[in-house]
Amino acid sequence: MSNKVRVVVVDDTAHLRALVRTIIEQTNGFELVGEASDGLEALEVIEAHHPDLVLMDVEMQGMGGEAATKLLAETHPEIRVIAWTNHAEPTFVTQMIAAGAFGYLLKGIGPSELIESLTWASKGESVLSRDLTSAVMTELGRLYRHAEQRADELHDSYLATVQALATALETKDDQTGNHARRVRDYAQILTSHFDPTLLEKESLIFGFLLHDVGKIGIPEQILMKPGPLNEAEWEVMRRHPEMGVRILDSALFLKPDALEVVHSHHERWDGEGYPLRLAKEDVPVTARLFAIADTFDAMTSDRPYRTGLSFDAAITEIERCSGTQFDPQVVDAFMSAKDEIHHRYLNE
C-alpha cells in the first residue's frame, strides 16, 4: 500500500491544474489522484479517490470552492481542504476558513513553498501565513462591530469563523487540532467556578482560543523539535506571547481581555514566568485562570518525547504548584471544578 500523500486539485483553469500536476509528479511522497474544474465535479472525484488533501480554488464556474468545502466538511471531515486562490482579501480567507478549509494559499507562491505547505498540511498542521493572519484578524474586528448591529445569525457565523481560525492556527505540537478547544472548555469551566461574571466578556473566550497565535512567528525547527528545548531555543520560544499581541493588536474587539490572555498566560504567581516576570495580582486574573487550564492540558497530552500524565497525576501536580506557579485561589476554584473538568477530559 502506498504511503504517498494523495492530492486532488480543483481549479477551473486547465494550465494551473497542469502546473500543480507537474509539481506533484516531480515530488517524492506525493501523488495526484484526481482533478476537477468546479466544486460539483470535485465532490465526485473526491468520493471516487478519497484523497488526503484537496487544493481548492475559491471562485469557479458552477459550484464554487466555499460551497464545496462546506459539503466536504460535513461528509468527509478527515479530508483537509486548502484554499487555493489569487485573492488575498481577508473576507475570502475568513469565508473559506469558516467553511472548513484547513489553510489558505495564494497561487503566486513557488513550487517549493507549495510542496512545503502541502507537507505541513499532511501532518495535520495549518497553512496560513503571518501576513494573512493579521489581515484576517483585522477583518474579524470589522465583522464583529458589524455583527453587534445585526441579527444573531451573523454573530453566530462570526463566532464560527473565530473558532475555525483558532483551529487553523493550532500549535505545531498538537496533531489532533483540538488543543484550542480543549483549553477553552477547561478555562470556561474553571472561570465559571471562580467568577462567572468574567464569562460575560465575549472577547475573553477569543483569548482562550487564540492564546498561542504568536507561535506562527516561531521557527518550525523549534516548534517541531522532538525533545526538550535548550536554553537558546527557549529564549526564542518565550517571545511568542509578545508576537501574538503584535499580530492581534489591530483587532480592537479583542481588547483588553483576549490580549491579556495572549500576553500573560505564561506568567507565574511567583514572578518566574515570561515575558514580563509579573507576579501575584500584577498578572491579569484572566491569564491566571487560563494558565492552569493550559498547563493541565499540556500535562495530560502526549508529546513525541513523553507520555501525558493521568488525570489524577495532573491534579496532584496543580495542587503542588499552588502558591508558586499558580494563584492559590484559582487552584481552589480548579479543585471545586474538578468533576466538570474530568467529564470534559473523558469526552475528548
mmCIF file of C-alpha atoms in Angstrom:
data_model
loop_
_atom_site.group_PDB
_atom_site.id
_atom_site.type_symbol
_atom_site.label_atom_id
_atom_site.label_comp_id
_atom_site.label_asym_id
_atom_site.label_seq_id
_atom_site.Cartn_x
_atom_site.Cartn_y
_atom_site.Cartn_z
ATOM 1 C CA MET A 1 0.000 0.000 0.000
ATOM 2 C CA SER A 2 1.330 3.430 -0.970
ATOM 3 C CA ASN A 3 2.315 5.842 1.803
ATOM 4 C CA LYS A 4 2.171 8.800 -0.550
ATOM 5 C CA VAL A 5 0.069 11.839 0.270
ATOM 6 C CA ARG A 6 -2.893 11.718 -2.102
ATOM 7 C CA VAL A 7 -3.900 15.080 -3.588
ATOM 8 C CA VAL A 8 -6.818 16.333 -5.690
ATOM 9 C CA VAL A 9 -6.511 19.741 -7.365
ATOM 10 C CA VAL A 10 -9.659 21.752 -8.132
ATOM 11 C CA ASP A 11 -9.344 24.750 -10.443
ATOM 12 C CA ASP A 12 -11.283 25.994 -13.460
ATOM 13 C CA THR A 13 -8.060 26.903 -15.282
ATOM 14 C CA ALA A 14 -6.556 23.928 -17.102
ATOM 15 C CA HIS A 15 -2.981 25.236 -17.210
ATOM 16 C CA LEU A 16 -2.940 25.768 -13.426
ATOM 17 C CA ARG A 17 -4.112 22.207 -12.870
ATOM 18 C CA ALA A 18 -1.368 21.067 -15.235
ATOM 19 C CA LEU A 19 1.209 23.108 -13.312
ATOM 20 C CA VAL A 20 0.192 21.552 -9.993
ATOM 21 C CA ARG A 21 0.186 18.114 -11.624
ATOM 22 C CA THR A 22 3.765 18.620 -12.835
ATOM 23 C CA ILE A 23 4.965 19.851 -9.448
ATOM 24 C CA ILE A 24 3.385 16.935 -7.576
ATOM 25 C CA GLU A 25 4.554 14.330 -10.068
ATOM 26 C CA GLN A 26 8.129 15.539 -9.591
ATOM 27 C CA THR A 27 7.927 15.406 -5.785
ATOM 28 C CA ASN A 28 8.616 12.261 -3.777
ATOM 29 C CA GLY A 29 5.941 11.342 -1.282
ATOM 30 C CA PHE A 30 3.006 12.914 -3.155
ATOM 31 C CA GLU A 31 0.557 11.578 -5.715
ATOM 32 C CA LEU A 32 -2.034 13.485 -7.723
ATOM 33 C CA VAL A 33 -5.075 11.189 -7.769
ATOM 34 C CA GLY A 34 -7.599 13.477 -9.417
ATOM 35 C CA GLU A 35 -8.500 16.839 -10.926
ATOM 36 C CA ALA A 36 -11.700 18.842 -11.196
ATOM 37 C CA SER A 37 -12.767 22.121 -12.781
ATOM 38 C CA ASP A 38 -15.544 23.088 -10.349
ATOM 39 C CA GLY A 39 -16.903 22.189 -6.938
ATOM 40 C CA LEU A 40 -19.533 19.705 -8.107
ATOM 41 C CA GLU A 41 -17.049 17.755 -10.192
ATOM 42 C CA ALA A 42 -14.629 17.925 -7.262
ATOM 43 C CA LEU A 43 -17.123 16.191 -4.955
ATOM 44 C CA GLU A 44 -17.450 13.330 -7.432
ATOM 45 C CA VAL A 45 -13.673 12.983 -7.878
ATOM 46 C CA ILE A 46 -13.088 13.114 -4.119
ATOM 47 C CA GLU A 47 -15.770 10.485 -3.491
ATOM 48 C CA ALA A 48 -14.099 8.222 -6.031
ATOM 49 C CA HIS A 49 -10.473 8.654 -4.908
ATOM 50 C CA HIS A 50 -10.603 9.620 -1.189
ATOM 51 C CA PRO A 51 -7.568 11.933 -1.165
ATOM 52 C CA ASP A 52 -5.723 13.196 1.897
ATOM 53 C CA LEU A 53 -5.591 16.801 0.663
ATOM 54 C CA VAL A 54 -7.677 18.923 -1.690
ATOM 55 C CA LEU A 55 -6.235 22.070 -3.239
ATOM 56 C CA MET A 56 -9.449 24.037 -3.765
ATOM 57 C CA ASP A 57 -9.869 27.146 -5.915
ATOM 58 C CA VAL A 58 -12.323 29.635 -4.416
ATOM 59 C CA GLU A 59 -14.021 31.254 -7.416
ATOM 60 C CA MET A 60 -15.045 28.877 -10.212
ATOM 61 C CA GLN A 61 -17.786 28.490 -12.766
ATOM 62 C CA GLY A 62 -20.573 26.302 -11.401
ATOM 63 C CA MET A 63 -20.211 25.349 -7.741
ATOM 64 C CA GLY A 64 -17.553 27.485 -6.068
ATOM 65 C CA GLY A 65 -14.917 26.456 -3.583
ATOM 66 C CA GLU A 66 -16.716 27.730 -0.486
ATOM 67 C CA ALA A 67 -19.847 25.647 -1.116
ATOM 68 C CA ALA A 68 -17.806 22.546 -1.984
ATOM 69 C CA THR A 69 -15.673 22.963 1.138
ATOM 70 C CA LYS A 70 -18.745 23.198 3.372
ATOM 71 C CA LEU A 71 -20.125 19.976 1.911
ATOM 72 C CA LEU A 72 -16.801 18.198 2.330
ATOM 73 C CA ALA A 73 -16.522 19.353 5.941
ATOM 74 C CA GLU A 74 -19.886 17.695 6.604
ATOM 75 C CA THR A 75 -19.346 14.487 4.652
ATOM 76 C CA HIS A 76 -15.567 13.926 4.837
ATOM 77 C CA PRO A 77 -14.120 15.913 7.754
ATOM 78 C CA GLU A 78 -10.950 13.805 7.628
ATOM 79 C CA ILE A 79 -10.017 15.292 4.229
ATOM 80 C CA ARG A 80 -8.068 18.531 4.560
ATOM 81 C CA VAL A 81 -9.123 21.249 2.137
ATOM 82 C CA ILE A 82 -6.633 24.017 1.394
ATOM 83 C CA ALA A 83 -7.985 27.129 -0.280
ATOM 84 C CA TRP A 84 -6.021 27.964 -3.434
ATOM 85 C CA THR A 85 -6.706 31.367 -4.939
ATOM 86 C CA ASN A 86 -5.421 34.707 -6.198
ATOM 87 C CA HIS A 87 -7.492 36.559 -3.587
ATOM 88 C CA ALA A 88 -5.585 37.806 -0.543
ATOM 89 C CA GLU A 89 -8.526 39.832 0.752
ATOM 90 C CA PRO A 90 -9.336 38.815 4.333
ATOM 91 C CA THR A 91 -13.021 38.319 3.523
ATOM 92 C CA PHE A 92 -12.085 35.412 1.257
ATOM 93 C CA VAL A 93 -9.801 33.954 3.923
ATOM 94 C CA THR A 94 -12.391 34.136 6.701
ATOM 95 C CA GLN A 95 -15.142 32.736 4.491
ATOM 96 C CA MET A 96 -13.072 29.726 3.459
ATOM 97 C CA ILE A 97 -11.844 29.033 6.988
ATOM 98 C CA ALA A 98 -15.393 29.291 8.322
ATOM 99 C CA ALA A 99 -16.474 26.859 5.584
ATOM 100 C CA GLY A 100 -13.966 24.321 6.887
ATOM 101 C CA ALA A 101 -10.739 24.983 4.986
ATOM 102 C CA PHE A 102 -7.604 23.811 6.770
ATOM 103 C CA GLY A 103 -5.449 26.546 5.304
ATOM 104 C CA TYR A 104 -5.188 29.229 2.635
ATOM 105 C CA LEU A 105 -2.567 29.553 -0.103
ATOM 106 C CA LEU A 106 -2.052 32.172 -2.788
ATOM 107 C CA LYS A 107 -1.439 30.956 -6.333
ATOM 108 C CA GLY A 108 1.623 33.145 -6.717
ATOM 109 C CA ILE A 109 3.743 31.008 -4.385
ATOM 110 C CA GLY A 110 6.604 28.971 -5.847
ATOM 111 C CA PRO A 111 6.745 25.175 -6.239
ATOM 112 C CA SER A 112 8.913 24.655 -3.149
ATOM 113 C CA GLU A 113 6.562 26.708 -0.952
ATOM 114 C CA LEU A 114 3.560 24.848 -2.341
ATOM 115 C CA ILE A 115 5.082 21.462 -1.537
ATOM 116 C CA GLU A 116 6.228 22.656 1.888
ATOM 117 C CA SER A 117 2.696 23.830 2.654
ATOM 118 C CA LEU A 118 1.178 20.554 1.466
ATOM 119 C CA THR A 119 3.694 18.687 3.617
ATOM 120 C CA TRP A 120 2.698 20.635 6.731
ATOM 121 C CA ALA A 121 -0.981 20.109 5.957
ATOM 122 C CA SER A 122 -0.447 16.359 5.516
ATOM 123 C CA LYS A 123 0.982 16.294 9.055
ATOM 124 C CA GLY A 124 -2.076 17.973 10.489
ATOM 125 C CA GLU A 125 -0.637 21.470 10.631
ATOM 126 C CA SER A 126 -2.256 24.633 9.366
ATOM 127 C CA VAL A 127 -1.005 26.627 6.383
ATOM 128 C CA LEU A 128 -1.723 30.297 6.904
ATOM 129 C CA SER A 129 0.926 32.996 6.723
ATOM 130 C CA ARG A 130 1.520 35.622 9.392
ATOM 131 C CA ASP A 131 0.557 38.405 6.981
ATOM 132 C CA LEU A 132 -2.721 36.699 6.127
ATOM 133 C CA THR A 133 -3.402 36.081 9.815
ATOM 134 C CA SER A 134 -3.008 39.772 10.649
ATOM 135 C CA ALA A 135 -5.308 40.698 7.797
ATOM 136 C CA VAL A 136 -7.857 38.129 8.941
ATOM 137 C CA MET A 137 -7.903 39.464 12.489
ATOM 138 C CA THR A 138 -8.496 42.999 11.206
ATOM 139 C CA GLU A 139 -11.388 41.708 9.114
ATOM 140 C CA LEU A 140 -12.810 39.784 12.064
ATOM 141 C CA GLY A 141 -12.796 43.010 14.049
ATOM 142 C CA ARG A 142 -14.814 44.685 11.324
ATOM 143 C CA LEU A 143 -17.243 41.768 11.202
ATOM 144 C CA TYR A 144 -17.646 41.836 14.962
ATOM 145 C CA ARG A 145 -18.566 45.511 15.041
ATOM 146 C CA HIS A 146 -20.986 44.880 12.196
ATOM 147 C CA ALA A 147 -22.442 41.849 13.963
ATOM 148 C CA GLU A 148 -23.289 43.891 17.050
ATOM 149 C CA GLN A 149 -25.726 45.824 14.875
ATOM 150 C CA ARG A 150 -27.164 42.779 13.103
ATOM 151 C CA ALA A 151 -29.084 39.623 13.866
ATOM 152 C CA ASP A 152 -27.808 36.720 15.967
ATOM 153 C CA GLU A 153 -27.326 34.641 12.823
ATOM 154 C CA LEU A 154 -24.489 36.866 11.619
ATOM 155 C CA HIS A 155 -22.998 36.907 15.106
ATOM 156 C CA ASP A 156 -23.040 33.094 15.284
ATOM 157 C CA SER A 157 -21.358 32.931 11.888
ATOM 158 C CA TYR A 158 -18.685 35.282 13.169
ATOM 159 C CA LEU A 159 -18.068 33.101 16.237
ATOM 160 C CA ALA A 160 -17.730 30.048 13.996
ATOM 161 C CA THR A 161 -15.128 31.908 11.949
ATOM 162 C CA VAL A 162 -13.057 32.755 15.026
ATOM 163 C CA GLN A 163 -13.161 29.153 16.200
ATOM 164 C CA ALA A 164 -12.212 27.865 12.760
ATOM 165 C CA LEU A 165 -9.326 30.326 12.627
ATOM 166 C CA ALA A 166 -8.155 29.145 16.025
ATOM 167 C CA THR A 167 -8.148 25.572 14.750
ATOM 168 C CA ALA A 168 -6.156 26.601 11.678
ATOM 169 C CA LEU A 169 -3.612 28.267 13.951
ATOM 170 C CA GLU A 170 -3.127 25.313 16.293
ATOM 171 C CA THR A 171 0.343 24.956 17.682
ATOM 172 C CA LYS A 172 2.598 22.619 15.735
ATOM 173 C CA ASP A 173 2.986 20.142 18.601
ATOM 174 C CA ASP A 174 -0.727 19.325 18.690
ATOM 175 C CA GLN A 175 -1.506 16.898 15.877
ATOM 176 C CA THR A 176 -5.193 16.475 16.748
ATOM 177 C CA GLY A 177 -6.146 20.084 16.148
ATOM 178 C CA ASN A 178 -8.180 20.064 19.385
ATOM 179 C CA HIS A 179 -5.845 21.835 21.820
ATOM 180 C CA ALA A 180 -7.507 25.256 21.489
ATOM 181 C CA ARG A 181 -10.988 23.829 22.009
ATOM 182 C CA ARG A 182 -9.923 21.722 24.989
ATOM 183 C CA VAL A 183 -8.243 24.579 26.837
ATOM 184 C CA ARG A 184 -11.126 26.909 26.006
ATOM 185 C CA ASP A 185 -13.529 24.442 27.590
ATOM 186 C CA TYR A 186 -11.320 23.836 30.642
ATOM 187 C CA ALA A 187 -10.842 27.585 31.100
ATOM 188 C CA GLN A 188 -14.572 28.284 30.792
ATOM 189 C CA ILE A 189 -15.400 25.659 33.405
ATOM 190 C CA LEU A 190 -12.734 26.999 35.758
ATOM 191 C CA THR A 191 -13.822 30.619 35.258
ATOM 192 C CA SER A 192 -17.452 29.726 35.968
ATOM 193 C CA HIS A 193 -16.353 28.448 39.380
ATOM 194 C CA PHE A 194 -14.010 31.350 40.099
ATOM 195 C CA ASP A 195 -16.048 34.324 38.840
ATOM 196 C CA PRO A 196 -18.802 33.601 36.305
ATOM 197 C CA THR A 197 -19.253 37.307 35.535
ATOM 198 C CA LEU A 198 -15.943 37.208 33.662
ATOM 199 C CA LEU A 199 -17.567 34.987 31.047
ATOM 200 C CA GLU A 200 -19.918 37.817 30.139
ATOM 201 C CA LYS A 201 -16.937 39.318 28.294
ATOM 202 C CA GLU A 202 -17.062 37.579 24.951
ATOM 203 C CA SER A 203 -13.567 38.655 23.982
ATOM 204 C CA LEU A 204 -12.224 36.508 26.827
ATOM 205 C CA ILE A 205 -13.346 33.338 25.027
ATOM 206 C CA PHE A 206 -11.486 34.520 21.927
ATOM 207 C CA GLY A 207 -8.376 34.911 24.059
ATOM 208 C CA PHE A 208 -8.749 31.320 25.251
ATOM 209 C CA LEU A 209 -8.982 30.163 21.626
ATOM 210 C CA LEU A 210 -6.205 32.341 20.182
ATOM 211 C CA HIS A 211 -3.752 32.206 23.095
ATOM 212 C CA ASP A 212 -0.868 30.739 21.089
ATOM 213 C CA VAL A 213 -1.319 32.687 17.848
ATOM 214 C CA GLY A 214 2.198 34.126 18.322
ATOM 215 C CA LYS A 215 3.723 30.711 17.695
ATOM 216 C CA ILE A 216 3.292 31.246 13.962
ATOM 217 C CA GLY A 217 6.320 33.539 14.323
ATOM 218 C CA ILE A 218 8.484 30.811 15.917
ATOM 219 C CA PRO A 219 10.804 28.807 13.595
ATOM 220 C CA GLU A 220 9.494 25.357 12.704
ATOM 221 C CA GLN A 221 12.663 23.595 13.864
ATOM 222 C CA ILE A 222 11.946 24.807 17.386
ATOM 223 C CA LEU A 223 8.207 24.090 17.360
ATOM 224 C CA MET A 224 8.758 20.639 15.852
ATOM 225 C CA LYS A 225 11.777 19.610 17.925
ATOM 226 C CA PRO A 226 11.101 16.044 19.141
ATOM 227 C CA GLY A 227 12.609 16.695 22.566
ATOM 228 C CA PRO A 228 13.072 19.356 25.254
ATOM 229 C CA LEU A 229 14.350 22.752 24.108
ATOM 230 C CA ASN A 230 17.772 24.054 25.066
ATOM 231 C CA GLU A 231 18.151 27.492 26.656
ATOM 232 C CA ALA A 232 18.753 29.320 23.362
ATOM 233 C CA GLU A 233 15.647 27.732 21.865
ATOM 234 C CA TRP A 234 13.619 28.606 24.949
ATOM 235 C CA GLU A 235 14.728 32.216 24.592
ATOM 236 C CA VAL A 236 13.143 32.251 21.137
ATOM 237 C CA MET A 237 10.028 30.378 22.309
ATOM 238 C CA ARG A 238 9.444 32.874 25.124
ATOM 239 C CA ARG A 239 8.856 35.568 22.514
ATOM 240 C CA HIS A 240 5.578 34.089 21.302
ATOM 241 C CA PRO A 241 3.258 35.931 23.736
ATOM 242 C CA GLU A 242 4.555 39.312 22.555
ATOM 243 C CA MET A 243 4.426 38.165 18.927
ATOM 244 C CA GLY A 244 0.802 37.201 19.492
ATOM 245 C CA VAL A 245 -0.045 40.637 20.851
ATOM 246 C CA ARG A 246 1.571 42.305 17.823
ATOM 247 C CA ILE A 247 -0.429 40.086 15.465
ATOM 248 C CA LEU A 248 -3.740 40.771 17.223
ATOM 249 C CA ASP A 249 -3.194 44.371 18.262
ATOM 250 C CA SER A 250 -5.185 45.843 15.365
ATOM 251 C CA ALA A 251 -8.268 43.831 16.368
ATOM 252 C CA LEU A 252 -9.867 46.287 18.803
ATOM 253 C CA PHE A 253 -12.636 43.871 19.760
ATOM 254 C CA LEU A 254 -10.028 41.661 21.489
ATOM 255 C CA LYS A 255 -9.020 44.371 23.958
ATOM 256 C CA PRO A 256 -8.361 44.096 26.811
ATOM 257 C CA ASP A 257 -9.397 40.583 27.869
ATOM 258 C CA ALA A 258 -8.219 38.458 24.942
ATOM 259 C CA LEU A 259 -4.919 40.313 24.635
ATOM 260 C CA GLU A 260 -4.306 39.885 28.375
ATOM 261 C CA VAL A 261 -4.611 36.122 27.986
ATOM 262 C CA VAL A 262 -2.394 36.061 24.894
ATOM 263 C CA HIS A 263 0.278 38.241 26.530
ATOM 264 C CA SER A 264 0.318 36.883 30.086
ATOM 265 C CA HIS A 265 -0.721 33.213 30.102
ATOM 266 C CA HIS A 266 2.885 32.132 30.738
ATOM 267 C CA GLU A 267 3.396 34.463 33.695
ATOM 268 C CA ARG A 268 3.564 32.818 37.144
ATOM 269 C CA TRP A 269 2.231 33.688 40.584
ATOM 270 C CA ASP A 270 5.808 33.720 41.963
ATOM 271 C CA GLY A 271 7.131 36.049 39.236
ATOM 272 C CA GLU A 272 9.241 33.419 37.486
ATOM 273 C CA GLY A 273 7.234 33.348 34.266
ATOM 274 C CA TYR A 274 7.527 35.237 30.981
ATOM 275 C CA PRO A 275 7.611 37.579 29.095
ATOM 276 C CA LEU A 276 7.461 40.320 31.795
ATOM 277 C CA ARG A 277 8.033 38.309 35.011
ATOM 278 C CA LEU A 278 4.862 39.682 36.547
ATOM 279 C CA ALA A 279 3.918 38.365 39.987
ATOM 280 C CA LYS A 280 0.752 37.757 42.007
ATOM 281 C CA GLU A 281 -2.076 40.240 41.324
ATOM 282 C CA ASP A 282 0.012 42.032 38.698
ATOM 283 C CA VAL A 283 -0.768 39.067 36.455
ATOM 284 C CA PRO A 284 -4.247 39.680 34.970
ATOM 285 C CA VAL A 285 -6.775 37.381 36.595
ATOM 286 C CA THR A 286 -7.903 36.115 33.190
ATOM 287 C CA ALA A 287 -4.351 34.966 32.468
ATOM 288 C CA ARG A 288 -4.063 33.363 35.917
ATOM 289 C CA LEU A 289 -7.178 31.349 35.171
ATOM 290 C CA PHE A 290 -6.103 30.347 31.702
ATOM 291 C CA ALA A 291 -2.590 29.356 32.850
ATOM 292 C CA ILE A 292 -3.982 26.457 34.887
ATOM 293 C CA ALA A 293 -6.238 25.250 32.057
ATOM 294 C CA ASP A 294 -3.351 25.420 29.583
ATOM 295 C CA THR A 295 -0.927 23.645 31.930
ATOM 296 C CA PHE A 296 -3.457 20.924 32.738
ATOM 297 C CA ASP A 297 -3.943 20.204 29.025
ATOM 298 C CA ALA A 298 -0.185 20.243 28.391
ATOM 299 C CA MET A 299 0.432 17.762 31.222
ATOM 300 C CA THR A 300 -2.296 15.350 30.100
ATOM 301 C CA SER A 301 -1.357 15.452 26.384
ATOM 302 C CA ASP A 302 1.180 13.130 24.783
ATOM 303 C CA ARG A 303 4.357 14.607 23.319
ATOM 304 C CA PRO A 304 6.912 12.972 20.985
ATOM 305 C CA TYR A 305 9.343 12.688 23.912
ATOM 306 C CA ARG A 306 6.902 11.727 26.733
ATOM 307 C CA THR A 307 3.507 10.262 27.511
ATOM 308 C CA GLY A 308 0.900 12.535 29.054
ATOM 309 C CA LEU A 309 0.145 12.302 32.762
ATOM 310 C CA SER A 310 -3.033 10.695 34.049
ATOM 311 C CA PHE A 311 -5.869 12.943 35.196
ATOM 312 C CA ASP A 312 -5.133 12.264 38.875
ATOM 313 C CA ALA A 313 -1.392 12.874 38.457
ATOM 314 C CA ALA A 314 -2.056 16.212 36.733
ATOM 315 C CA ILE A 315 -4.434 17.271 39.521
ATOM 316 C CA THR A 316 -1.785 16.415 42.110
ATOM 317 C CA GLU A 317 0.797 18.481 40.238
ATOM 318 C CA ILE A 318 -1.501 21.507 40.048
ATOM 319 C CA GLU A 319 -2.110 21.289 43.798
ATOM 320 C CA ARG A 320 1.639 21.058 44.374
ATOM 321 C CA CYS A 321 2.214 24.255 42.384
ATOM 322 C CA SER A 322 -0.329 26.313 44.328
ATOM 323 C CA GLY A 323 1.373 29.441 45.588
ATOM 324 C CA THR A 324 4.352 29.105 43.256
ATOM 325 C CA GLN A 325 3.292 28.698 39.635
ATOM 326 C CA PHE A 326 -0.422 29.280 40.263
ATOM 327 C CA ASP A 327 -2.642 31.664 42.221
ATOM 328 C CA PRO A 328 -3.855 29.652 45.285
ATOM 329 C CA GLN A 329 -7.411 30.978 44.954
ATOM 330 C CA VAL A 330 -7.538 29.891 41.314
ATOM 331 C CA VAL A 331 -6.224 26.458 42.306
ATOM 332 C CA ASP A 332 -9.052 26.226 44.869
ATOM 333 C CA ALA A 333 -11.549 27.036 42.110
ATOM 334 C CA PHE A 334 -9.955 24.389 39.887
ATOM 335 C CA MET A 335 -10.386 21.804 42.635
ATOM 336 C CA SER A 336 -14.048 22.748 43.038
ATOM 337 C CA ALA A 337 -14.462 22.341 39.260
ATOM 338 C CA LYS A 338 -12.569 19.040 39.184
ATOM 339 C CA ASP A 339 -15.587 16.840 38.404
ATOM 340 C CA GLU A 340 -16.651 19.003 35.457
ATOM 341 C CA ILE A 341 -13.052 19.182 34.222
ATOM 342 C CA HIS A 342 -12.861 15.384 34.460
ATOM 343 C CA HIS A 343 -16.066 15.000 32.440
ATOM 344 C CA ARG A 344 -14.649 17.199 29.660
ATOM 345 C CA TYR A 345 -11.329 15.324 29.845
ATOM 346 C CA LEU A 346 -13.086 11.975 29.326
ATOM 347 C CA ASN A 347 -15.117 13.280 26.372
ATOM 348 C CA GLU A 348 -12.159 14.267 24.191
#
